[in-house]
Amino acid sequence: MNQPCTCSFSAFEAVPELQKQTQIDFESILRVSARVFDQWAEIIGCERCRTDFTTLIIITTAAERLLTLYTAICKAYGLSEKQLDPTDKGLDTHPHESTSSAKGSTATTQTDTASPVCAHSMMKFGKLSLEGDDASLLAHVLLSRSLVRLGELLENYTCLAFGDNNTNNKDNTLVACESSLVETMERLILLVAQVKI
């Protein structure tokens, strides 16, 4: 594989930021998601980076962590049909829609520091502040957009990175990485089914 150019470095920097979060508000999750998605789109458009082994690891790791954060959102706002485990492997915002952080308002109690907890953010539709079911509805819309965007990027990346490669010509490491990416996409599908986009 080719060596990556500078457009993959910014995506690599986002991984530690995603992994270190144990308690993060909804607004911050959306913000870091949008930044990561923009970086991925740049990588996918780069013929050198999208076929690099390091890029594959970065994207898979970041996608898994984003799904863990999205699962925390589901628990915080009651968006799924069943209680979800953020660590379960089996498993761009509108200009008039916004959130602002409300410090001290955590959505759920959790003793496991390895699993992130999503804190509620103040939900707004234009100048109108939303609470209760209305806030959950807006959270559902915004989360759904992030899930769809994540799915599109993962699908595009997989097609470009592996579409022209014959399985017989792949080494064991590449096959394992591709398998991990497929598992991540399957986990995304399960979460989408629970959220009911």
PDB file of C-alpha atoms in Angstrom, residues 54-195:
ATOM      1  CA  THR A  54      -2.759   3.084   8.652  1.00  0.00           C
ATOM      2  CA  THR A  55      -5.836   4.864   7.330  1.00  0.00           C
ATOM      3  CA  LEU A  56      -7.816   1.634   7.604  1.00  0.00           C
ATOM      4  CA  ILE A  57      -6.898   1.286  11.271  1.00  0.00           C
ATOM      5  CA  ILE A  58      -7.698   4.946  11.977  1.00  0.00           C
ATOM      6  CA  ILE A  59     -11.114   4.834  10.340  1.00  0.00           C
ATOM      7  CA  THR A  60     -12.096   1.530  11.936  1.00  0.00           C
ATOM      8  CA  THR A  61     -11.015   2.664  15.419  1.00  0.00           C
ATOM      9  CA  ALA A  62     -12.746   6.033  15.128  1.00  0.00           C
ATOM     10  CA  ALA A  63     -15.939   4.480  13.743  1.00  0.00           C
ATOM     11  CA  GLU A  64     -16.121   2.021  16.636  1.00  0.00           C
ATOM     12  CA  ARG A  65     -15.712   4.836  19.145  1.00  0.00           C
ATOM     13  CA  LEU A  66     -18.321   6.989  17.427  1.00  0.00           C
ATOM     14  CA  LEU A  67     -20.779   4.107  17.634  1.00  0.00           C
ATOM     15  CA  THR A  68     -20.049   3.808  21.352  1.00  0.00           C
ATOM     16  CA  LEU A  69     -20.775   7.525  21.792  1.00  0.00           C
ATOM     17  CA  TYR A  70     -23.955   7.237  19.709  1.00  0.00           C
ATOM     18  CA  THR A  71     -25.090   4.348  21.905  1.00  0.00           C
ATOM     19  CA  ALA A  72     -24.561   6.600  24.923  1.00  0.00           C
ATOM     20  CA  ILE A  73     -26.812   9.192  23.238  1.00  0.00           C
ATOM     21  CA  CYS A  74     -29.498   6.539  22.785  1.00  0.00           C
ATOM     22  CA  LYS A  75     -29.384   5.730  26.489  1.00  0.00           C
ATOM     23  CA  ALA A  76     -29.386   9.394  27.469  1.00  0.00           C
ATOM     24  CA  TYR A  77     -32.435  10.362  25.423  1.00  0.00           C
ATOM     25  CA  GLY A  78     -34.267   7.021  25.416  1.00  0.00           C
ATOM     26  CA  LEU A  79     -34.016   6.645  21.645  1.00  0.00           C
ATOM     27  CA  SER A  80     -33.713   2.865  21.399  1.00  0.00           C
ATOM     28  CA  GLU A  81     -36.232   0.080  21.889  1.00  0.00           C
ATOM     29  CA  LYS A  82     -34.068  -1.734  24.426  1.00  0.00           C
ATOM     30  CA  GLN A  83     -31.292  -0.946  26.887  1.00  0.00           C
ATOM     31  CA  LEU A  84     -28.041  -0.835  24.940  1.00  0.00           C
ATOM     32  CA  ASP A  85     -24.549  -1.651  26.113  1.00  0.00           C
ATOM     33  CA  PRO A  86     -22.123   0.990  24.754  1.00  0.00           C
ATOM     34  CA  THR A  87     -19.345  -1.627  24.595  1.00  0.00           C
ATOM     35  CA  ASP A  88     -21.454  -4.291  22.877  1.00  0.00           C
ATOM     36  CA  LYS A  89     -19.689  -5.229  19.647  1.00  0.00           C
ATOM     37  CA  GLY A  90     -22.833  -6.952  18.411  1.00  0.00           C
ATOM     38  CA  LEU A  91     -24.567  -4.096  18.223  1.00  0.00           C
ATOM     39  CA  ASP A  92     -23.899  18.235   9.417  1.00  0.00           C
ATOM     40  CA  THR A  93     -26.539  19.896  11.547  1.00  0.00           C
ATOM     41  CA  HIS A  94     -29.428  22.045  10.197  1.00  0.00           C
ATOM     42  CA  PRO A  95     -28.807  25.796  10.563  1.00  0.00           C
ATOM     43  CA  HIS A  96     -32.038  26.203  12.553  1.00  0.00           C
ATOM     44  CA  GLU A  97     -31.323  23.296  14.874  1.00  0.00           C
ATOM     45  CA  SER A  98     -28.777  23.611  17.636  1.00  0.00           C
ATOM     46  CA  THR A  99     -27.773  22.478  21.082  1.00  0.00           C
ATOM     47  CA  SER A 100     -26.001  24.245  23.883  1.00  0.00           C
ATOM     48  CA  SER A 101     -24.323  22.505  26.764  1.00  0.00           C
ATOM     49  CA  ALA A 102     -26.131  22.340  30.072  1.00  0.00           C
ATOM     50  CA  LYS A 103     -23.439  21.550  32.627  1.00  0.00           C
ATOM     51  CA  GLY A 104     -24.258  19.252  35.491  1.00  0.00           C
ATOM     52  CA  SER A 105     -27.121  17.502  33.730  1.00  0.00           C
ATOM     53  CA  THR A 106     -26.086  13.925  33.097  1.00  0.00           C
ATOM     54  CA  ALA A 107     -28.558  11.701  31.390  1.00  0.00           C
ATOM     55  CA  THR A 108     -27.732   8.454  33.087  1.00  0.00           C
ATOM     56  CA  THR A 109     -25.746   7.100  35.982  1.00  0.00           C
ATOM     57  CA  GLN A 110     -22.976   4.666  35.232  1.00  0.00           C
ATOM     58  CA  THR A 111     -20.137   3.334  37.291  1.00  0.00           C
ATOM     59  CA  ASP A 112     -18.119   1.813  34.452  1.00  0.00           C
ATOM     60  CA  THR A 113     -15.662   4.545  33.465  1.00  0.00           C
ATOM     61  CA  ALA A 114     -14.725   2.633  30.315  1.00  0.00           C
ATOM     62  CA  SER A 115     -18.151   3.356  28.855  1.00  0.00           C
ATOM     63  CA  PRO A 116     -18.879   7.004  28.024  1.00  0.00           C
ATOM     64  CA  VAL A 117     -21.874   8.767  29.522  1.00  0.00           C
ATOM     65  CA  CYS A 118     -23.769  11.297  27.428  1.00  0.00           C
ATOM     66  CA  ALA A 119     -24.841  14.449  29.262  1.00  0.00           C
ATOM     67  CA  HIS A 120     -27.969  16.283  28.169  1.00  0.00           C
ATOM     68  CA  SER A 121     -27.514  19.479  26.173  1.00  0.00           C
ATOM     69  CA  MET A 122     -30.087  22.237  25.945  1.00  0.00           C
ATOM     70  CA  MET A 123     -32.030  21.531  22.763  1.00  0.00           C
ATOM     71  CA  LYS A 124     -33.161  24.381  20.519  1.00  0.00           C
ATOM     72  CA  PHE A 125     -35.147  24.630  17.317  1.00  0.00           C
ATOM     73  CA  GLY A 126     -34.348  28.108  16.061  1.00  0.00           C
ATOM     74  CA  LYS A 127     -34.942  30.352  19.094  1.00  0.00           C
ATOM     75  CA  LEU A 128     -37.336  27.883  20.716  1.00  0.00           C
ATOM     76  CA  SER A 129     -35.967  25.829  23.627  1.00  0.00           C
ATOM     77  CA  LEU A 130     -37.179  22.236  23.697  1.00  0.00           C
ATOM     78  CA  GLU A 131     -37.705  19.924  26.647  1.00  0.00           C
ATOM     79  CA  GLY A 132     -39.005  16.428  27.310  1.00  0.00           C
ATOM     80  CA  ASP A 133     -40.361  14.544  24.304  1.00  0.00           C
ATOM     81  CA  ASP A 134     -39.650  17.458  21.973  1.00  0.00           C
ATOM     82  CA  ALA A 135     -35.985  17.468  22.991  1.00  0.00           C
ATOM     83  CA  SER A 136     -35.783  13.710  22.485  1.00  0.00           C
ATOM     84  CA  LEU A 137     -37.379  14.057  19.050  1.00  0.00           C
ATOM     85  CA  LEU A 138     -34.777  16.603  17.949  1.00  0.00           C
ATOM     86  CA  ALA A 139     -32.017  14.432  19.411  1.00  0.00           C
ATOM     87  CA  HIS A 140     -33.380  11.541  17.351  1.00  0.00           C
ATOM     88  CA  VAL A 141     -33.296  13.614  14.152  1.00  0.00           C
ATOM     89  CA  LEU A 142     -29.738  14.832  14.729  1.00  0.00           C
ATOM     90  CA  LEU A 143     -28.458  11.401  15.752  1.00  0.00           C
ATOM     91  CA  SER A 144     -30.137   9.808  12.738  1.00  0.00           C
ATOM     92  CA  ARG A 145     -28.319  12.208  10.418  1.00  0.00           C
ATOM     93  CA  SER A 146     -24.986  11.311  12.008  1.00  0.00           C
ATOM     94  CA  LEU A 147     -25.692   7.582  11.705  1.00  0.00           C
ATOM     95  CA  VAL A 148     -26.647   7.926   8.046  1.00  0.00           C
ATOM     96  CA  ARG A 149     -23.541  10.001   7.346  1.00  0.00           C
ATOM     97  CA  LEU A 150     -21.335   7.470   9.116  1.00  0.00           C
ATOM     98  CA  GLY A 151     -22.887   4.641   7.110  1.00  0.00           C
ATOM     99  CA  GLU A 152     -22.368   6.455   3.814  1.00  0.00           C
ATOM    100  CA  LEU A 153     -18.718   7.181   4.549  1.00  0.00           C
ATOM    101  CA  LEU A 154     -17.966   3.635   5.698  1.00  0.00           C
ATOM    102  CA  GLU A 155     -19.658   2.182   2.625  1.00  0.00           C
ATOM    103  CA  ASN A 156     -17.823   4.518   0.252  1.00  0.00           C
ATOM    104  CA  TYR A 157     -14.502   3.884   1.949  1.00  0.00           C
ATOM    105  CA  THR A 158     -14.958   0.104   1.870  1.00  0.00           C
ATOM    106  CA  CYS A 159     -15.808   0.137  -1.833  1.00  0.00           C
ATOM    107  CA  LEU A 160     -12.818   2.304  -2.722  1.00  0.00           C
ATOM    108  CA  ALA A 161     -10.307   0.616  -0.422  1.00  0.00           C
ATOM    109  CA  PHE A 162     -11.206  -2.997  -1.146  1.00  0.00           C
ATOM    110  CA  GLY A 163     -13.350  -3.020  -4.268  1.00  0.00           C
ATOM    111  CA  ASP A 164     -10.491  -3.641  -6.689  1.00  0.00           C
ATOM    112  CA  ASN A 165      -8.581  -6.066  -4.484  1.00  0.00           C
ATOM    113  CA  ASN A 166      -8.918  -9.781  -5.077  1.00  0.00           C
ATOM    114  CA  THR A 167      -9.387 -11.738  -1.844  1.00  0.00           C
ATOM    115  CA  ASN A 168      -6.706 -14.236  -2.887  1.00  0.00           C
ATOM    116  CA  ASN A 169      -4.119 -11.445  -3.095  1.00  0.00           C
ATOM    117  CA  LYS A 170      -4.734 -10.056   0.406  1.00  0.00           C
ATOM    118  CA  ASP A 171      -2.406 -10.844   3.274  1.00  0.00           C
ATOM    119  CA  ASN A 172      -3.784 -12.029   6.615  1.00  0.00           C
ATOM    120  CA  THR A 173      -3.430  -8.627   8.259  1.00  0.00           C
ATOM    121  CA  LEU A 174      -5.415  -6.874   5.554  1.00  0.00           C
ATOM    122  CA  VAL A 175      -8.117  -9.545   5.661  1.00  0.00           C
ATOM    123  CA  ALA A 176      -8.369  -9.151   9.453  1.00  0.00           C
ATOM    124  CA  CYS A 177      -8.663  -5.367   9.157  1.00  0.00           C
ATOM    125  CA  GLU A 178     -11.308  -5.638   6.481  1.00  0.00           C
ATOM    126  CA  SER A 179     -13.210  -8.111   8.659  1.00  0.00           C
ATOM    127  CA  SER A 180     -13.044  -5.674  11.585  1.00  0.00           C
ATOM    128  CA  LEU A 181     -14.435  -2.909   9.394  1.00  0.00           C
ATOM    129  CA  VAL A 182     -17.280  -5.162   8.272  1.00  0.00           C
ATOM    130  CA  GLU A 183     -18.083  -5.960  11.915  1.00  0.00           C
ATOM    131  CA  THR A 184     -18.206  -2.237  12.646  1.00  0.00           C
ATOM    132  CA  MET A 185     -20.652  -1.718   9.799  1.00  0.00           C
ATOM    133  CA  GLU A 186     -22.807  -4.580  11.109  1.00  0.00           C
ATOM    134  CA  ARG A 187     -22.820  -2.926  14.524  1.00  0.00           C
ATOM    135  CA  LEU A 188     -23.927   0.302  12.856  1.00  0.00           C
ATOM    136  CA  ILE A 189     -26.797  -1.517  11.138  1.00  0.00           C
ATOM    137  CA  LEU A 190     -27.977  -2.940  14.470  1.00  0.00           C
ATOM    138  CA  LEU A 191     -27.900   0.488  16.101  1.00  0.00           C
ATOM    139  CA  VAL A 192     -29.795   2.031  13.181  1.00  0.00           C
ATOM    140  CA  ALA A 193     -32.442  -0.674  13.579  1.00  0.00           C
ATOM    141  CA  GLN A 194     -32.805   0.142  17.271  1.00  0.00           C
ATOM    142  CA  VAL A 195     -33.050   3.878  16.676  1.00  0.00           C
TER     143      VAL A 195
END
